[in-house]
Short mmCIF file of C-alpha atoms in Angstrom, two decimals:
data_model
loop_
_atom_site.label_atom_id
_atom_site.label_comp_id
_atom_site.label_asym_id
_atom_site.label_seq_id
_atom_site.Cartn_x
_atom_site.Cartn_y
_atom_site.Cartn_z
CA MET A 1 117.95 75.02 149.19
CA LEU A 2 116.08 77.39 151.54
CA LEU A 3 118.50 80.29 150.44
CA ASP A 4 117.62 79.47 146.81
CA VAL A 5 113.97 79.66 147.46
CA ASN A 6 114.09 82.89 149.29
CA TRP A 7 116.42 84.38 146.55
CA CYS A 8 113.89 83.44 143.89
CA ALA A 9 111.01 84.71 146.00
CA ALA A 10 112.80 88.09 146.49
CA MET A 11 113.71 88.31 142.76
CA SER A 12 109.90 87.68 141.89
CA VAL A 13 108.78 90.32 144.35
CA LEU A 14 111.31 92.72 142.79
CA GLY A 15 110.16 91.99 139.32
CA SER A 16 106.60 92.43 140.37
CA ILE A 17 107.47 95.87 141.96
CA PHE A 18 109.36 96.97 138.88
CA SER A 19 106.52 95.87 136.62
CA VAL A 20 103.96 97.80 138.72
CA LEU A 21 106.20 100.92 138.75
CA TYR A 22 106.94 100.74 135.13
CA GLY A 23 103.25 100.31 134.23
CA ALA A 24 102.54 103.51 136.39
CA VAL A 25 105.16 105.32 134.43
CA LEU A 26 103.62 104.36 131.17
CA TYR A 27 100.14 105.14 132.54
CA LEU A 28 101.35 108.72 133.75
CA ARG A 29 103.22 109.29 130.39
CA ARG A 30 100.10 108.25 128.39
CA GLN A 31 97.89 110.74 130.45
CA GLU A 32 100.38 113.43 129.63
CA VAL A 33 100.35 112.73 125.97
CA LEU A 34 96.66 112.63 125.90
CA LYS A 35 96.28 115.93 127.76
CA SER A 36 98.65 117.47 125.20
CA ILE A 37 96.29 116.59 122.28
CA ASP A 38 93.03 117.60 124.15
CA HIS A 39 92.18 113.83 124.43
CA LEU A 40 91.56 113.58 120.70
CA HIS A 41 90.41 109.99 119.99
CA GLY A 42 92.60 107.75 117.95
CA LEU A 43 95.04 104.88 118.08
CA HIS A 44 96.95 105.06 121.45
CA VAL A 45 99.48 102.34 121.56
CA ILE A 46 102.77 101.62 123.28
CA LEU A 47 105.47 101.15 120.66
CA ASP A 48 106.34 103.67 117.78
CA PRO A 49 105.83 101.39 114.72
CA PHE A 50 108.83 103.10 113.04
CA SER A 51 111.26 102.08 115.86
CA LEU A 52 113.28 98.87 115.79
CA PHE A 53 111.12 97.26 118.39
CA GLY A 54 108.03 98.47 116.80
CA GLN A 55 109.10 96.63 113.58
CA LEU A 56 110.07 93.52 115.44
CA VAL A 57 106.69 92.98 117.08
CA GLN A 58 104.99 93.09 113.73
CA ILE A 59 105.51 89.41 113.41
CA PHE A 60 103.21 88.69 116.24
CA PRO A 61 99.32 88.67 116.25
CA LEU A 62 97.38 91.21 117.86
CA VAL A 63 99.96 93.77 117.15
CA ILE A 64 97.34 96.60 117.12
CA HIS A 65 97.44 96.63 121.05
CA ILE A 66 101.13 97.05 121.00
CA THR A 67 101.91 99.24 117.87
CA VAL A 68 100.18 100.13 114.52
CA PRO A 69 100.53 97.49 111.95
CA ASN A 70 102.64 98.42 108.72
CA MET A 71 99.69 98.10 106.38
CA TYR A 72 97.05 99.51 108.80
CA PHE A 73 96.36 102.61 106.69
CA TRP A 74 95.99 100.73 103.51
CA GLU A 75 93.70 98.09 104.89
CA HIS A 76 91.43 100.52 106.69
CA LYS A 77 91.54 103.44 104.32
CA TYR A 78 88.71 105.91 105.40
CA THR A 79 87.02 103.51 107.79
CA THR A 80 89.15 104.63 110.81
CA TYR A 81 88.08 108.26 110.31
CA ARG A 82 84.41 107.23 109.99
CA LYS A 83 84.84 105.27 113.25
CA PHE A 84 86.28 108.18 115.23
CA GLY A 85 83.99 110.64 113.59
CA TRP A 86 86.33 113.23 112.12
CA ASP A 87 88.69 113.59 109.21
CA ILE A 88 91.46 113.54 111.60
CA TYR A 89 92.77 111.36 114.37
CA ALA A 90 95.76 111.01 116.68
CA GLN A 91 98.23 108.26 117.12
CA THR A 92 100.18 108.39 120.30
CA PHE A 93 103.32 106.24 121.17
CA LEU A 94 104.97 105.87 124.50
CA LEU A 95 108.28 104.06 123.71
CA PRO A 96 111.03 104.50 122.87
CA ALA A 97 109.90 108.16 123.62
CA LYS A 98 106.64 109.92 123.69
CA LYS A 99 105.37 110.84 120.26
CA VAL A 100 102.26 112.24 118.72
CA VAL A 101 101.32 111.61 115.05
CA TYR A 102 98.05 113.06 113.55
CA GLN A 103 96.56 111.40 110.48
CA ILE A 104 94.45 113.74 108.30
CA VAL A 105 92.29 113.48 105.19
CA ASP A 106 90.57 117.02 105.08
CA ALA A 107 91.45 118.53 101.71
CA ASP A 108 90.94 121.99 103.00
CA ALA A 109 93.00 121.66 106.14
CA ILE A 110 95.76 119.82 104.27
CA LYS A 111 95.84 122.93 101.78
CA GLU A 112 96.04 125.33 104.62
CA MET A 113 98.79 123.26 106.36
CA ILE A 114 100.78 122.92 103.13
CA HIS A 115 100.86 126.59 102.61
CA ASP A 116 101.59 127.56 106.25
CA LYS A 117 105.26 126.50 106.07
CA ALA A 118 106.13 128.58 109.14
CA THR A 119 103.94 126.44 111.36
CA PHE A 120 104.17 123.18 109.47
CA PRO A 121 107.69 123.05 107.97
CA LYS A 122 108.93 119.86 106.38
CA LYS A 123 111.95 118.40 108.25
CA GLU A 124 115.00 117.35 106.54
CA PHE A 125 114.63 113.74 105.31
CA PHE A 126 118.14 112.12 105.05
CA LEU A 127 117.10 108.61 104.15
CA LEU A 128 116.80 109.37 100.36
CA ALA A 129 119.92 111.61 100.36
CA LEU A 130 122.25 108.60 99.46
CA TYR A 131 124.32 110.62 97.08
CA GLY A 132 123.79 114.08 98.29
CA PRO A 133 121.05 116.65 99.41
CA ASN A 134 118.28 116.97 96.71
CA VAL A 135 114.89 118.74 96.22
CA VAL A 136 113.15 115.97 98.13
CA THR A 137 115.31 115.51 101.18
CA SER A 138 116.23 119.16 101.99
CA GLY A 139 114.23 121.37 104.39
CA ASP A 140 111.92 124.12 102.97
CA GLU A 141 114.41 126.79 102.62
CA GLU A 142 117.04 124.86 100.82
CA ALA A 143 114.38 123.06 98.75
CA LYS A 144 113.47 126.46 97.32
CA ARG A 145 116.96 126.82 95.87
CA HIS A 146 116.87 123.32 94.48
CA ARG A 147 113.49 123.82 92.90
CA ARG A 148 114.61 127.11 91.32
CA ILE A 149 117.48 125.34 89.48
CA VAL A 150 115.78 122.03 88.88
CA ALA A 151 112.31 123.05 87.65
CA PRO A 152 113.37 124.26 84.11
CA SER A 153 114.98 120.91 83.37
CA PHE A 154 111.39 119.40 83.00
CA SER A 155 110.63 121.44 79.65
CA ASP A 156 108.22 120.76 76.98
CA ARG A 157 111.08 119.75 74.71
CA ASN A 158 111.92 117.05 77.50
CA ASN A 159 108.32 116.00 77.45
CA LYS A 160 108.44 115.44 73.78
CA LEU A 161 111.61 113.32 74.22
CA VAL A 162 109.82 111.25 77.00
CA TRP A 163 106.98 110.48 74.46
CA GLN A 164 109.45 109.56 71.72
CA GLU A 165 111.49 107.41 74.03
CA THR A 166 108.47 105.54 75.46
CA ALA A 167 107.14 105.00 71.92
CA ARG A 168 110.42 103.55 70.87
CA ILE A 169 110.78 101.32 73.74
CA VAL A 170 107.15 100.00 73.57
CA GLU A 171 107.74 99.35 69.89
CA GLU A 172 110.97 97.32 70.74
CA MET A 173 108.94 95.34 73.23
CA PHE A 174 106.29 94.56 70.52
CA VAL A 175 108.95 93.40 68.26
CA HIS A 176 110.43 91.17 70.92
CA TRP A 177 106.85 89.58 71.46
CA GLY A 178 106.91 88.97 67.66
CA GLN A 179 103.81 87.41 66.00
CA LYS A 180 102.50 85.58 69.02
CA GLU A 181 98.70 85.84 69.49
CA THR A 182 99.08 86.02 73.29
CA ILE A 183 101.87 87.06 75.70
CA SER A 184 101.59 85.51 79.08
CA VAL A 185 102.95 87.54 81.86
CA LYS A 186 103.36 86.20 85.41
CA HIS A 187 103.78 89.50 86.96
CA VAL A 188 103.18 92.70 84.92
CA VAL A 189 105.63 94.69 86.95
CA ASP A 190 108.24 92.61 85.02
CA ILE A 191 107.18 94.71 82.12
CA THR A 192 106.37 98.10 83.47
CA LEU A 193 109.67 98.35 85.72
CA PRO A 194 111.98 97.99 82.91
CA LEU A 195 109.88 100.15 80.78
CA ALA A 196 110.01 103.01 83.29
CA LEU A 197 113.62 102.30 83.91
CA HIS A 198 114.51 102.59 80.10
CA VAL A 199 112.44 105.75 79.86
CA ILE A 200 114.15 107.54 82.83
CA SER A 201 117.64 106.45 81.46
CA ALA A 202 117.02 107.88 77.98
CA ALA A 203 114.79 110.90 78.59
CA GLY A 204 116.23 111.49 82.09
CA PHE A 205 119.97 110.74 81.72
CA GLY A 206 120.34 110.85 77.79
CA LEU A 207 121.51 107.23 77.88
CA PRO A 208 119.15 104.97 75.82
CA ILE A 209 118.84 101.28 76.71
CA SER A 210 117.32 98.70 74.27
CA TRP A 211 114.43 96.56 75.36
CA GLN A 212 116.43 93.34 74.81
CA SER A 213 117.83 92.22 78.20
CA GLU A 214 121.42 90.87 78.46
CA THR A 215 120.09 87.48 79.39
CA GLU A 216 117.75 87.34 76.48
CA SER A 217 120.23 88.59 73.83
CA GLY A 218 123.05 86.40 75.20
CA VAL A 219 125.33 89.46 74.84
CA ARG A 220 126.59 91.53 77.84
CA ASP A 221 127.01 95.20 77.60
CA ASP A 222 130.68 96.26 77.41
CA VAL A 223 132.14 97.31 80.77
CA PRO A 224 134.08 100.70 80.23
CA SER A 225 137.51 100.93 81.35
CA GLY A 226 137.70 101.85 85.13
CA HIS A 227 134.27 100.13 85.82
CA MET A 228 133.42 96.80 87.10
CA MET A 229 130.00 96.63 85.78
CA SER A 230 128.14 98.31 82.82
CA TYR A 231 125.86 101.17 83.36
CA ARG A 232 122.77 99.17 82.58
CA GLU A 233 123.81 96.55 85.12
CA ALA A 234 124.49 99.17 87.63
CA ILE A 235 121.22 101.04 87.30
CA GLU A 236 119.07 97.86 87.24
CA THR A 237 120.91 96.50 90.40
CA VAL A 238 120.46 99.79 92.18
CA CYS A 239 116.73 99.91 91.49
CA LYS A 240 116.19 96.32 92.51
CA ASN A 241 118.06 96.92 95.87
CA LEU A 242 117.20 100.28 96.74
CA TYR A 243 114.95 99.31 99.73
CA VAL A 244 117.65 97.28 101.35
CA LYS A 245 120.35 100.05 100.82
CA LEU A 246 117.89 102.62 102.45
CA LEU A 247 116.94 100.56 105.47
CA ALA A 248 120.05 98.36 106.33
CA PRO A 249 123.45 99.56 107.81
CA SER A 250 126.22 99.63 105.33
CA TRP A 251 127.93 96.56 106.88
CA VAL A 252 124.88 94.41 106.19
CA LEU A 253 125.53 94.79 102.43
CA GLY A 254 128.72 92.72 102.90
CA LEU A 255 126.95 89.69 104.32
CA THR A 256 125.79 87.92 101.09
CA LYS A 257 127.11 87.75 97.55
CA ASN A 258 123.94 89.34 96.25
CA TRP A 259 124.17 92.20 98.62
CA ARG A 260 128.00 92.65 97.91
CA HIS A 261 127.03 92.92 94.28
CA ALA A 262 124.40 95.49 95.22
CA ARG A 263 126.92 97.53 97.12
CA LEU A 264 129.19 97.45 94.17
CA ALA A 265 126.50 98.70 91.90
CA PHE A 266 125.66 101.71 94.30
CA ASP A 267 129.37 102.66 94.00
CA GLU A 268 129.42 102.03 90.19
CA LEU A 269 126.42 104.39 89.80
CA GLU A 270 128.13 107.08 91.63
CA LEU A 271 131.01 106.74 89.34
CA TYR A 272 129.01 106.85 86.24
CA MET A 273 127.24 110.08 87.59
CA THR A 274 130.65 111.69 88.10
CA GLU A 275 131.72 110.79 84.60
CA MET A 276 128.28 112.04 83.11
CA ILE A 277 128.92 115.30 84.84
CA GLU A 278 132.33 115.71 83.49
CA SER A 279 131.45 114.56 80.02
CA ARG A 280 128.37 116.80 79.64
CA ARG A 281 130.38 119.84 80.66
CA ALA A 282 133.12 119.00 78.22
CA GLU A 283 130.56 118.77 75.51
CA GLY A 284 129.07 122.22 76.28
CA ASP A 285 126.70 123.34 73.51
CA THR A 286 128.29 121.28 70.65
CA LEU A 287 125.28 119.17 70.14
CA ARG A 288 122.80 122.13 70.16
CA VAL A 289 122.60 122.46 66.42
CA ASP A 290 119.39 121.47 64.94
CA GLU A 291 116.74 124.08 64.74
CA LYS A 292 114.00 121.45 64.94
CA GLY A 293 115.47 120.47 68.35
CA GLU A 294 116.11 116.72 67.28
CA LEU A 295 119.85 117.08 68.25
CA TYR A 296 119.42 119.12 71.43
CA LYS A 297 120.37 117.58 74.59
CA SER A 298 116.71 117.40 75.91
CA ASP A 299 117.19 114.92 78.68
CA VAL A 300 116.60 116.18 82.24
CA PHE A 301 120.13 115.52 83.28
CA SER A 302 121.63 117.80 80.55
CA ASN A 303 119.01 120.54 81.29
CA LEU A 304 119.81 120.26 84.95
CA LEU A 305 123.61 120.69 84.53
CA ALA A 306 123.11 123.60 82.17
CA ALA A 307 120.67 125.46 84.61
CA SER A 308 123.16 124.79 87.53
CA ASP A 309 126.15 126.10 85.54
CA ALA A 310 124.11 129.13 84.52
CA GLU A 311 123.63 129.93 88.24
CA VAL A 312 127.49 130.46 88.58
CA THR A 313 127.38 132.87 85.51
CA SER A 314 124.65 134.90 87.14
CA GLY A 315 126.40 135.11 90.39
CA LYS A 316 123.96 132.78 92.35
CA GLY A 317 124.58 129.54 94.17
CA ALA A 318 125.02 126.65 91.82
CA LEU A 319 124.30 123.01 92.86
CA SER A 320 127.49 121.38 94.23
CA GLU A 321 128.47 118.07 92.61
CA ARG A 322 127.07 116.02 95.65
CA GLU A 323 123.74 118.01 95.09
CA LEU A 324 123.71 117.31 91.46
CA LYS A 325 124.18 113.61 92.22
CA GLY A 326 121.49 113.75 94.84
CA ASN A 327 118.98 115.24 92.53
CA ILE A 328 119.90 112.82 89.58
CA PHE A 329 119.29 109.96 92.06
CA ILE A 330 115.99 111.23 93.24
CA PHE A 331 114.80 111.55 89.68
CA LEU A 332 115.71 107.92 89.14
CA VAL A 333 113.68 106.82 92.26
CA ALA A 334 110.67 109.03 91.68
CA GLY A 335 110.63 108.58 87.95
CA HIS A 336 111.08 104.87 87.80
CA GLU A 337 109.33 102.83 90.60
CA THR A 338 106.22 105.08 91.05
CA THR A 339 105.41 105.35 87.48
CA ALA A 340 106.10 101.69 86.94
CA HIS A 341 103.76 100.66 89.77
CA VAL A 342 100.92 102.91 88.86
CA LEU A 343 101.03 101.76 85.29
CA ALA A 344 100.99 98.12 86.50
CA PHE A 345 97.82 98.92 88.68
CA ALA A 346 96.28 100.48 85.57
CA LEU A 347 96.84 97.49 83.45
CA GLY A 348 95.57 95.28 86.12
CA LEU A 349 92.36 97.32 86.51
CA LEU A 350 91.64 97.38 82.90
CA ALA A 351 91.87 93.66 82.90
CA CYS A 352 89.30 93.43 85.72
CA TYR A 353 86.99 95.99 84.10
CA PRO A 354 86.79 95.04 80.33
CA ASP A 355 83.94 97.61 79.74
CA GLU A 356 86.32 100.32 80.88
CA GLN A 357 89.10 98.93 78.66
CA GLN A 358 86.69 98.96 75.65
CA LYS A 359 85.92 102.67 76.37
CA LEU A 360 89.57 103.42 76.55
CA TYR A 361 90.16 101.60 73.07
CA ASN A 362 87.22 103.44 71.59
CA HIS A 363 88.58 106.80 72.70
CA ILE A 364 92.03 106.00 71.35
CA LYS A 365 90.59 104.98 67.90
CA SER A 366 88.50 108.13 67.84
CA VAL A 367 91.67 110.21 68.12
CA LEU A 368 93.84 108.02 65.89
CA VAL A 369 91.32 107.73 62.90
CA GLU A 370 94.02 106.58 60.71
CA ASP A 371 96.03 103.38 61.27
CA ARG A 372 99.20 105.07 62.87
CA LEU A 373 100.99 105.54 66.13
CA PRO A 374 100.11 108.55 68.28
CA VAL A 375 102.53 111.59 68.46
CA TYR A 376 103.17 113.85 71.32
CA GLU A 377 101.17 116.75 69.88
CA GLU A 378 98.12 114.64 70.44
CA MET A 379 98.68 114.05 74.11
CA ASN A 380 96.05 116.66 75.20
CA THR A 381 93.45 115.00 72.95
CA LEU A 382 94.15 111.52 74.67
CA THR A 383 92.30 112.43 77.74
CA ARG A 384 90.92 108.91 78.73
CA PRO A 385 94.51 107.23 79.00
CA LEU A 386 95.30 110.10 81.40
CA ALA A 387 92.04 109.58 83.30
CA VAL A 388 92.81 105.87 83.58
CA PHE A 389 96.26 106.66 85.07
CA TYR A 390 94.83 109.18 87.53
CA GLU A 391 92.13 106.75 88.64
CA ALA A 392 94.79 104.04 89.15
CA SER A 393 96.77 106.42 91.23
CA ARG A 394 93.77 107.38 93.30
CA LEU A 395 93.01 103.88 94.13
CA TYR A 396 96.64 102.84 94.49
CA PRO A 397 98.69 105.88 95.40
CA PRO A 398 102.40 105.12 95.16
CA ALA A 399 103.28 107.40 98.13
CA ASN A 400 100.81 106.55 101.07
CA SER A 401 101.53 109.69 103.10
CA PHE A 402 103.45 112.98 103.34
CA GLY A 403 104.75 114.18 106.67
CA LYS A 404 104.79 117.65 108.18
CA PHE A 405 106.20 118.92 111.64
CA CYS A 406 104.21 121.28 113.81
CA VAL A 407 106.61 123.86 115.58
CA ARG A 408 103.90 125.35 117.84
CA ASP A 409 100.61 124.61 119.41
CA THR A 410 97.94 125.52 116.78
CA THR A 411 94.55 124.56 115.51
CA LEU A 412 93.36 123.18 112.20
CA ALA A 413 89.60 123.44 111.11
CA VAL A 414 88.68 119.88 110.24
CA HIS A 415 85.44 118.28 108.85
CA GLY A 416 83.50 115.65 110.66
CA ALA A 417 83.41 112.14 108.81
CA ASP A 418 79.64 112.83 108.28
CA GLU A 419 79.55 114.63 104.95
CA ASN A 420 77.09 117.07 106.43
CA GLU A 421 79.10 117.87 109.50
CA GLN A 422 80.71 121.30 109.87
CA ARG A 423 84.38 122.07 110.37
CA LYS A 424 85.65 122.57 113.93
CA PRO A 425 89.07 123.64 115.23
CA ILE A 426 91.21 120.61 116.41
CA LEU A 427 94.16 121.23 118.59
CA ILE A 428 97.64 120.39 116.97
CA ALA A 429 100.25 119.90 119.66
CA LYS A 430 103.60 121.36 119.43
CA ASP A 431 106.46 119.00 118.31
CA SER A 432 103.98 116.63 116.79
CA TYR A 433 103.94 115.09 113.29
CA ILE A 434 101.08 115.33 110.87
CA MET A 435 100.79 112.71 108.37
CA ILE A 436 98.69 113.61 105.18
CA ASP A 437 97.13 110.28 104.48
CA ALA A 438 96.91 109.89 100.75
CA VAL A 439 94.94 106.52 100.80
CA GLY A 440 92.43 107.79 103.19
CA LEU A 441 92.07 111.18 101.32
CA HIS A 442 91.57 109.22 98.08
CA HIS A 443 88.92 107.21 99.55
CA ASN A 444 87.14 110.19 101.38
CA PRO A 445 83.35 110.16 100.17
CA ARG A 446 83.32 113.94 100.64
CA TYR A 447 85.39 114.39 97.69
CA TRP A 448 84.90 111.12 95.54
CA LYS A 449 81.57 109.59 94.71
CA ASP A 450 81.61 105.79 95.44
CA PRO A 451 85.38 106.00 96.24
CA GLU A 452 85.85 102.31 96.08
CA GLU A 453 84.83 102.13 92.54
CA PHE A 454 87.13 102.27 89.51
CA ASN A 455 85.71 104.94 87.47
CA PRO A 456 88.02 106.90 85.11
CA ASP A 457 84.98 109.16 84.07
CA ARG A 458 85.30 111.12 87.22
CA PHE A 459 88.47 112.67 85.67
CA MET A 460 86.99 113.23 82.10
CA ASN A 461 85.93 116.68 82.93
CA GLY A 462 87.16 119.40 85.12
CA ASP A 463 84.67 118.88 87.92
CA TRP A 464 86.99 117.11 90.53
CA ASN A 465 88.74 118.45 93.59
CA ARG A 466 92.40 118.96 92.75
CA ASP A 467 93.31 119.28 96.30
CA ALA A 468 91.82 115.86 97.05
CA LEU A 469 94.37 114.08 94.67
CA LEU A 470 97.75 113.73 96.07
CA THR A 471 99.38 111.38 93.51
CA PHE A 472 102.08 113.98 92.79
CA SER A 473 101.87 115.69 96.25
CA ALA A 474 101.00 119.41 96.48
CA GLY A 475 102.21 122.85 97.17
CA MET A 476 105.98 123.86 96.98
CA ARG A 477 106.72 120.15 97.42
CA ALA A 478 104.65 119.11 94.31
CA CYS A 479 106.44 116.66 92.10
CA LEU A 480 108.53 118.36 89.51
CA GLY A 481 108.39 115.49 87.22
CA ARG A 482 104.56 115.20 87.04
CA ARG A 483 104.28 115.95 83.31
CA PHE A 484 107.20 113.48 82.68
CA ALA A 485 105.23 110.76 84.34
CA GLU A 486 101.98 111.51 82.78
CA THR A 487 103.48 111.70 79.25
CA GLU A 488 105.13 108.33 79.68
CA ALA A 489 102.01 106.86 80.95
CA VAL A 490 99.63 108.16 78.31
CA ALA A 491 102.10 107.06 75.58
CA ALA A 492 102.50 103.60 77.10
CA LEU A 493 98.82 103.11 77.73
CA THR A 494 97.83 104.40 74.30
CA MET A 495 100.30 102.02 72.43
CA ILE A 496 99.56 99.00 74.43
CA ILE A 497 95.69 99.32 74.37
CA LEU A 498 95.82 100.06 70.66
CA ARG A 499 97.59 96.91 69.85
CA TYR A 500 96.68 94.45 72.55
CA LYS A 501 93.77 93.50 74.79
CA VAL A 502 94.78 93.00 78.48
CA GLU A 503 93.15 90.10 80.22
CA LEU A 504 93.43 88.02 83.35
CA ASN A 505 95.85 85.25 83.23
CA PRO A 506 94.03 81.95 84.17
CA GLU A 507 97.36 80.12 84.22
CA PHE A 508 98.32 82.04 87.48
CA PHE A 509 95.04 83.41 88.63
CA LYS A 510 91.70 81.78 89.16
CA VAL A 511 89.06 83.34 86.89
CA ILE A 512 85.62 83.02 88.24
CA PRO A 513 83.03 83.31 85.38
CA GLY A 514 80.28 85.99 86.10
CA GLU A 515 82.31 87.46 89.00
CA ALA A 516 81.76 91.23 89.61
CA PRO A 517 84.77 93.39 88.50
CA ARG A 518 85.27 94.82 91.91
CA ALA A 519 85.41 91.26 93.46
CA THR A 520 87.94 90.27 90.84
CA ARG A 521 89.91 93.35 91.59
CA GLU A 522 90.13 92.62 95.28
CA ARG A 523 91.34 89.12 94.63
CA LEU A 524 93.87 90.11 91.96
CA LEU A 525 95.22 93.48 93.10
CA LYS A 526 96.91 92.45 96.43
CA VAL A 527 99.54 95.14 97.41
CA LYS A 528 102.85 95.21 99.16
CA GLN A 529 104.82 98.04 100.72
CA ALA A 530 108.19 98.49 99.05
CA LEU A 531 109.67 101.95 98.75
CA THR A 532 106.34 102.77 97.13
CA LEU A 533 102.97 100.93 97.04
CA ALA A 534 103.42 98.04 94.67
CA PRO A 535 101.30 95.04 93.30
CA ALA A 536 102.25 91.96 95.17
CA ASN A 537 101.57 89.77 92.17
CA LEU A 538 99.83 90.52 88.97
CA PRO A 539 99.53 87.90 86.22
CA LEU A 540 98.13 89.13 82.95
CA ILE A 541 97.77 88.16 79.27
CA PHE A 542 98.24 90.46 76.35
CA ARG A 543 96.21 89.38 73.54
CA LYS A 544 96.88 90.79 69.97
CA ARG A 545 93.95 92.75 68.63
CA GLU A 546 92.70 91.87 65.03
#
């Protein structure tokens, strides 16, 4: 018994000594990190939030003392910068390795950093390279080659196709709704996600899908020979399970029936892409016959394949089959979820702000004097639908941040959080990461008057800072599909608001008479972080206009 007591006492002493020594190591490590950043204030915690343990501790309260909570940047927006006094602050992590990450919301410094690719390159990002390297995941030099080949695929002819397909799909949705005076929707994403998916399928891949779902029609799509599921089922399953596929090891997808089905869908989609490449190359220019362009293959995929093959003819480096698949896939991700979620937020905001919705309706009617549907040629006149889309994306940016890497000790001139504060040089340490905080930038009062307010009028003239809106990123990495997304959003918003009023759904959301629109918005538009920022639950009613 005495031996056991002595053994326990010895182990307790050893444990105490180890704890003290380990605490001392962490203290010295912290001092070293703080010295490397010239003691810039910020969030100095123990665990890297992107590490496995950093994610595991998120379930405990007071996590801010151990790591940075997942939704910290959304919940605090610009307030952290105001607290620290500058439009930049540092995050330092000690485990599993020393790491410095700067958060920045200074538009001038961001612009400087984006254009200084030698000092602030974008590192390769393999997470989204599921089917192959692409314009998003490649490093700066490789991305130039991808952009040179990919950019011409997003042509004005393709934008017209986007408009036509969006109009067709929305019309099919209206037909499905029938003569009902009101359409109750438990979560508006159940409308915007399939809408965006069908547009990207038709205008992106040249494979139109009807609005009527398999379950509603009672008829399943035919499964082609050599496949185990239809194209529509494969692409819908991939989109629903993308987050799991990106974050989970491959063996995890074999644990449940649903995940095994998802794994099959990813394999099926790759097979479909392979067949698409082969069939389009076999077609050649046989469909390019109509001088009006109606029969041209105007979808992004056909344009991309033609541009890549033209590189061979010119003696330049064409995209490999893996790179073609990688870019097709990234278009699917970027063109589907991001547009769908911003469109959902836009409809939710219009329901919270009926006066703004009336302004939008009046504007649309002023453009469409006759009782008819809008056409692509009127897009530049339909300025308010685009303003609503921009304002929704400012308040709820689909991509929260964009990362850069610093290869040498340098400085950036940054404004103070006080709007009258002059810029001063801030040390940026070698081997650190700089995160361009889109949420904080979009709420920075230096660039946006009353940044918390929903005010589409701020985009109704040219007097706004283009460098302070990062919905579509910026610089060489700016989104190639920007006009694709804008065209889809303007067409969808115009057609929906022309036919229906968008209202709060009292069946699933408590409506408080006389409540201020912003208070309603804060209760209604809760968010969650999926692959992009998404509404957690957004119940609405579509009421047919008289």
